[in-house]
PDB file of C-alpha atoms in Angstrom:
ATOM      1  CA  MET N  14       0.000   0.000   0.000  1.00  0.00           C
ATOM      2  CA  ALA N  15       2.957   2.295   0.586  1.00  0.00           C
ATOM      3  CA  ALA N  16       4.000   1.800  -3.031  1.00  0.00           C
ATOM      4  CA  HIS N  17       0.446   2.630  -4.122  1.00  0.00           C
ATOM      5  CA  GLY N  18       0.586   5.938  -2.255  1.00  0.00           C
ATOM      6  CA  VAL N  19       4.008   6.841  -3.640  1.00  0.00           C
ATOM      7  CA  TYR N  20       2.868   5.922  -7.171  1.00  0.00           C
ATOM      8  CA  ARG N  21      -0.144   8.215  -6.785  1.00  0.00           C
ATOM      9  CA  ILE N  22       2.061  11.159  -5.799  1.00  0.00           C
ATOM     10  CA  VAL N  23       4.670  10.583  -8.500  1.00  0.00           C
ATOM     11  CA  GLU N  24       2.612   9.367 -11.465  1.00  0.00           C
ATOM     12  CA  VAL N  25      -1.079  10.174 -11.003  1.00  0.00           C
ATOM     13  CA  GLY N  26      -0.860  13.532  -9.295  1.00  0.00           C
ATOM     14  CA  MET N  27      -2.661  14.551  -6.160  1.00  0.00           C
ATOM     15  CA  SER N  28      -4.865  17.118  -7.875  1.00  0.00           C
ATOM     16  CA  ASN N  29      -6.179  14.396 -10.216  1.00  0.00           C
ATOM     17  CA  PHE N  30      -6.981  12.129  -7.264  1.00  0.00           C
ATOM     18  CA  GLY N  31      -8.569  15.003  -5.352  1.00  0.00           C
ATOM     19  CA  GLU N  32     -10.730  15.945  -8.332  1.00  0.00           C
ATOM     20  CA  PHE N  33     -11.826  12.313  -8.718  1.00  0.00           C
ATOM     21  CA  LEU N  34     -12.853  12.120  -5.050  1.00  0.00           C
ATOM     22  CA  THR N  35     -14.748  15.404  -5.322  1.00  0.00           C
ATOM     23  CA  MET N  36     -16.561  14.205  -8.463  1.00  0.00           C
ATOM     24  CA  GLU N  37     -17.527  11.028  -6.585  1.00  0.00           C
ATOM     25  CA  GLY N  38     -19.189  13.167  -3.911  1.00  0.00           C
ATOM     26  CA  PHE N  39     -16.562  13.133  -1.178  1.00  0.00           C
ATOM     27  CA  PRO N  40     -16.171  16.429   0.692  1.00  0.00           C
ATOM     28  CA  MET N  41     -12.807  18.186   0.507  1.00  0.00           C
ATOM     29  CA  GLY N  42     -11.529  15.772  -2.145  1.00  0.00           C
ATOM     30  CA  PHE N  43      -8.024  17.208  -2.362  1.00  0.00           C
ATOM     31  CA  THR N  44      -7.505  17.104   1.416  1.00  0.00           C
ATOM     32  CA  LEU N  45      -9.060  13.649   1.666  1.00  0.00           C
ATOM     33  CA  GLY N  46      -6.819  12.476  -1.173  1.00  0.00           C
ATOM     34  CA  TRP N  47      -3.719  13.576   0.707  1.00  0.00           C
ATOM     35  CA  LEU N  48      -4.955  11.954   3.930  1.00  0.00           C
ATOM     36  CA  VAL N  49      -5.586   8.651   2.152  1.00  0.00           C
ATOM     37  CA  THR N  50      -2.213   8.803   0.411  1.00  0.00           C
ATOM     38  CA  ILE N  51      -0.272   9.627   3.575  1.00  0.00           C
ATOM     39  CA  PHE N  52      -2.154   6.845   5.373  1.00  0.00           C
ATOM     40  CA  GLU N  53      -1.219   4.371   2.623  1.00  0.00           C
ATOM     41  CA  ILE N  54       2.450   5.259   2.875  1.00  0.00           C
ATOM     42  CA  ALA N  55       2.715   5.485   6.669  1.00  0.00           C
ATOM     43  CA  GLY N  56       0.327   2.592   7.291  1.00  0.00           C
ATOM     44  CA  GLY N  57       2.025   0.396   4.715  1.00  0.00           C
ATOM     45  CA  LEU N  58       5.438   0.970   6.260  1.00  0.00           C
ATOM     46  CA  THR N  59       4.042   0.429   9.754  1.00  0.00           C
ATOM     47  CA  LEU N  60       2.414  -2.823   8.653  1.00  0.00           C
ATOM     48  CA  ALA N  61       5.701  -3.956   7.083  1.00  0.00           C
ATOM     49  CA  LEU N  62       7.215  -3.575  10.552  1.00  0.00           C
ATOM     50  CA  ALA N  63       4.377  -5.775  11.917  1.00  0.00           C
ATOM     51  CA  TYR N  64       2.825  -3.075  14.093  1.00  0.00           C
ATOM     52  CA  PHE N  65      -0.948  -2.517  14.434  1.00  0.00           C
ATOM     53  CA  ARG N  66      -1.658  -5.426  12.091  1.00  0.00           C
ATOM     54  CA  ARG N  67      -5.382  -5.798  12.685  1.00  0.00           C
ATOM     55  CA  PRO N  68      -6.470  -2.147  12.565  1.00  0.00           C
ATOM     56  CA  LEU N  69      -4.256  -1.393   9.569  1.00  0.00           C
ATOM     57  CA  CYS N  70      -5.447  -4.465   7.675  1.00  0.00           C
ATOM     58  CA  ALA N  71      -9.066  -3.557   8.453  1.00  0.00           C
ATOM     59  CA  ALA N  72      -8.541   0.000   7.208  1.00  0.00           C
ATOM     60  CA  PHE N  73      -6.779  -1.180   4.046  1.00  0.00           C
ATOM     61  CA  ILE N  74      -9.555  -3.698   3.363  1.00  0.00           C
ATOM     62  CA  PHE N  75     -12.120  -0.910   3.728  1.00  0.00           C
ATOM     63  CA  GLU N  76     -10.124   1.304   1.351  1.00  0.00           C
ATOM     64  CA  LEU N  77      -9.827  -1.499  -1.208  1.00  0.00           C
ATOM     65  CA  LEU N  78     -13.578  -2.197  -1.042  1.00  0.00           C
ATOM     66  CA  ILE N  79     -14.276   1.485  -1.729  1.00  0.00           C
ATOM     67  CA  GLY N  80     -11.841   1.297  -4.666  1.00  0.00           C
ATOM     68  CA  ILE N  81     -13.687  -1.713  -6.050  1.00  0.00           C
ATOM     69  CA  LEU N  82     -17.020   0.088  -5.778  1.00  0.00           C
ATOM     70  CA  LEU N  83     -15.829   3.406  -7.233  1.00  0.00           C
ATOM     71  CA  VAL N  84     -13.441   2.244  -9.939  1.00  0.00           C
ATOM     72  CA  HIS N  85     -12.792  -1.412 -10.505  1.00  0.00           C
ATOM     73  CA  ALA N  86     -16.181  -3.173 -10.462  1.00  0.00           C
ATOM     74  CA  SER N  87     -17.327  -1.418 -13.617  1.00  0.00           C
ATOM     75  CA  ASN N  88     -14.161  -2.658 -15.389  1.00  0.00           C
ATOM     76  CA  GLY N  89     -14.899  -6.321 -14.759  1.00  0.00           C
ATOM     77  CA  TRP N  90     -12.718  -8.857 -13.016  1.00  0.00           C
ATOM     78  CA  PHE N  91      -9.295  -8.987 -14.680  1.00  0.00           C
ATOM     79  CA  VAL N  92      -6.570  -6.390 -14.199  1.00  0.00           C
ATOM     80  CA  VAL N  93      -4.305  -5.389 -17.067  1.00  0.00           C
ATOM     81  CA  GLY N  94      -1.612  -2.748 -16.519  1.00  0.00           C
ATOM     82  CA  SER N  95      -1.488  -0.118 -13.779  1.00  0.00           C
ATOM     83  CA  SER N  96      -4.574   1.805 -14.850  1.00  0.00           C
ATOM     84  CA  SER N  97      -8.138   1.263 -13.677  1.00  0.00           C
ATOM     85  CA  GLY N  98      -8.496  -2.431 -14.437  1.00  0.00           C
ATOM     86  CA  GLY N  99     -10.896  -4.878 -12.853  1.00  0.00           C
ATOM     87  CA  ALA N 100     -11.376  -5.991  -9.261  1.00  0.00           C
ATOM     88  CA  GLU N 101      -9.075  -9.032  -9.396  1.00  0.00           C
ATOM     89  CA  TYR N 102      -6.015  -7.477  -7.725  1.00  0.00           C
ATOM     90  CA  ASN N 103      -7.981  -5.606  -5.057  1.00  0.00           C
ATOM     91  CA  THR N 104      -9.719  -8.855  -4.168  1.00  0.00           C
ATOM     92  CA  LEU N 105      -6.376 -10.630  -3.850  1.00  0.00           C
ATOM     93  CA  LEU N 106      -5.097  -7.862  -1.576  1.00  0.00           C
ATOM     94  CA  ILE N 107      -8.242  -8.103   0.571  1.00  0.00           C
ATOM     95  CA  ILE N 108      -7.639 -11.840   1.007  1.00  0.00           C
ATOM     96  CA  CYS N 109      -3.974 -11.207   1.870  1.00  0.00           C
ATOM     97  CA  PHE N 110      -4.810  -8.489   4.415  1.00  0.00           C
ATOM     98  CA  SER N 111      -7.439 -10.791   5.949  1.00  0.00           C
ATOM     99  CA  LEU N 112      -4.810 -13.497   6.379  1.00  0.00           C
ATOM    100  CA  VAL N 113      -2.221 -11.104   7.802  1.00  0.00           C
ATOM    101  CA  ALA N 114      -4.779  -9.732  10.292  1.00  0.00           C
ATOM    102  CA  SER N 115      -5.796 -13.205  11.435  1.00  0.00           C
ATOM    103  CA  ASP N 116      -2.252 -14.551  11.866  1.00  0.00           C
ATOM    104  CA  ASP N 117      -1.275 -14.894  15.506  1.00  0.00           C
TER     105      ASP N 117
END
């Protein structure tokens, strides 16, 4: 998830993400976009260090479900490339985060 946040900053652009969130009806899209991106980077690195596994995994699963609903579901199942492909990869990540959260 940290790589996803960094990719968004470097390649997508925060104003593009903020505009997308605003068009989808989220308040303060630009600010929310930065909060989500910072959370992805900081949370991803924190999870890599094995801290706060369950809450971070739960938050990432929630974020991925929102991504499926807003972007990926309308593109079908399969993912091709780094653009807005289908829900396949998000679903795999949800399964992985579920397993990481449940590991004792």
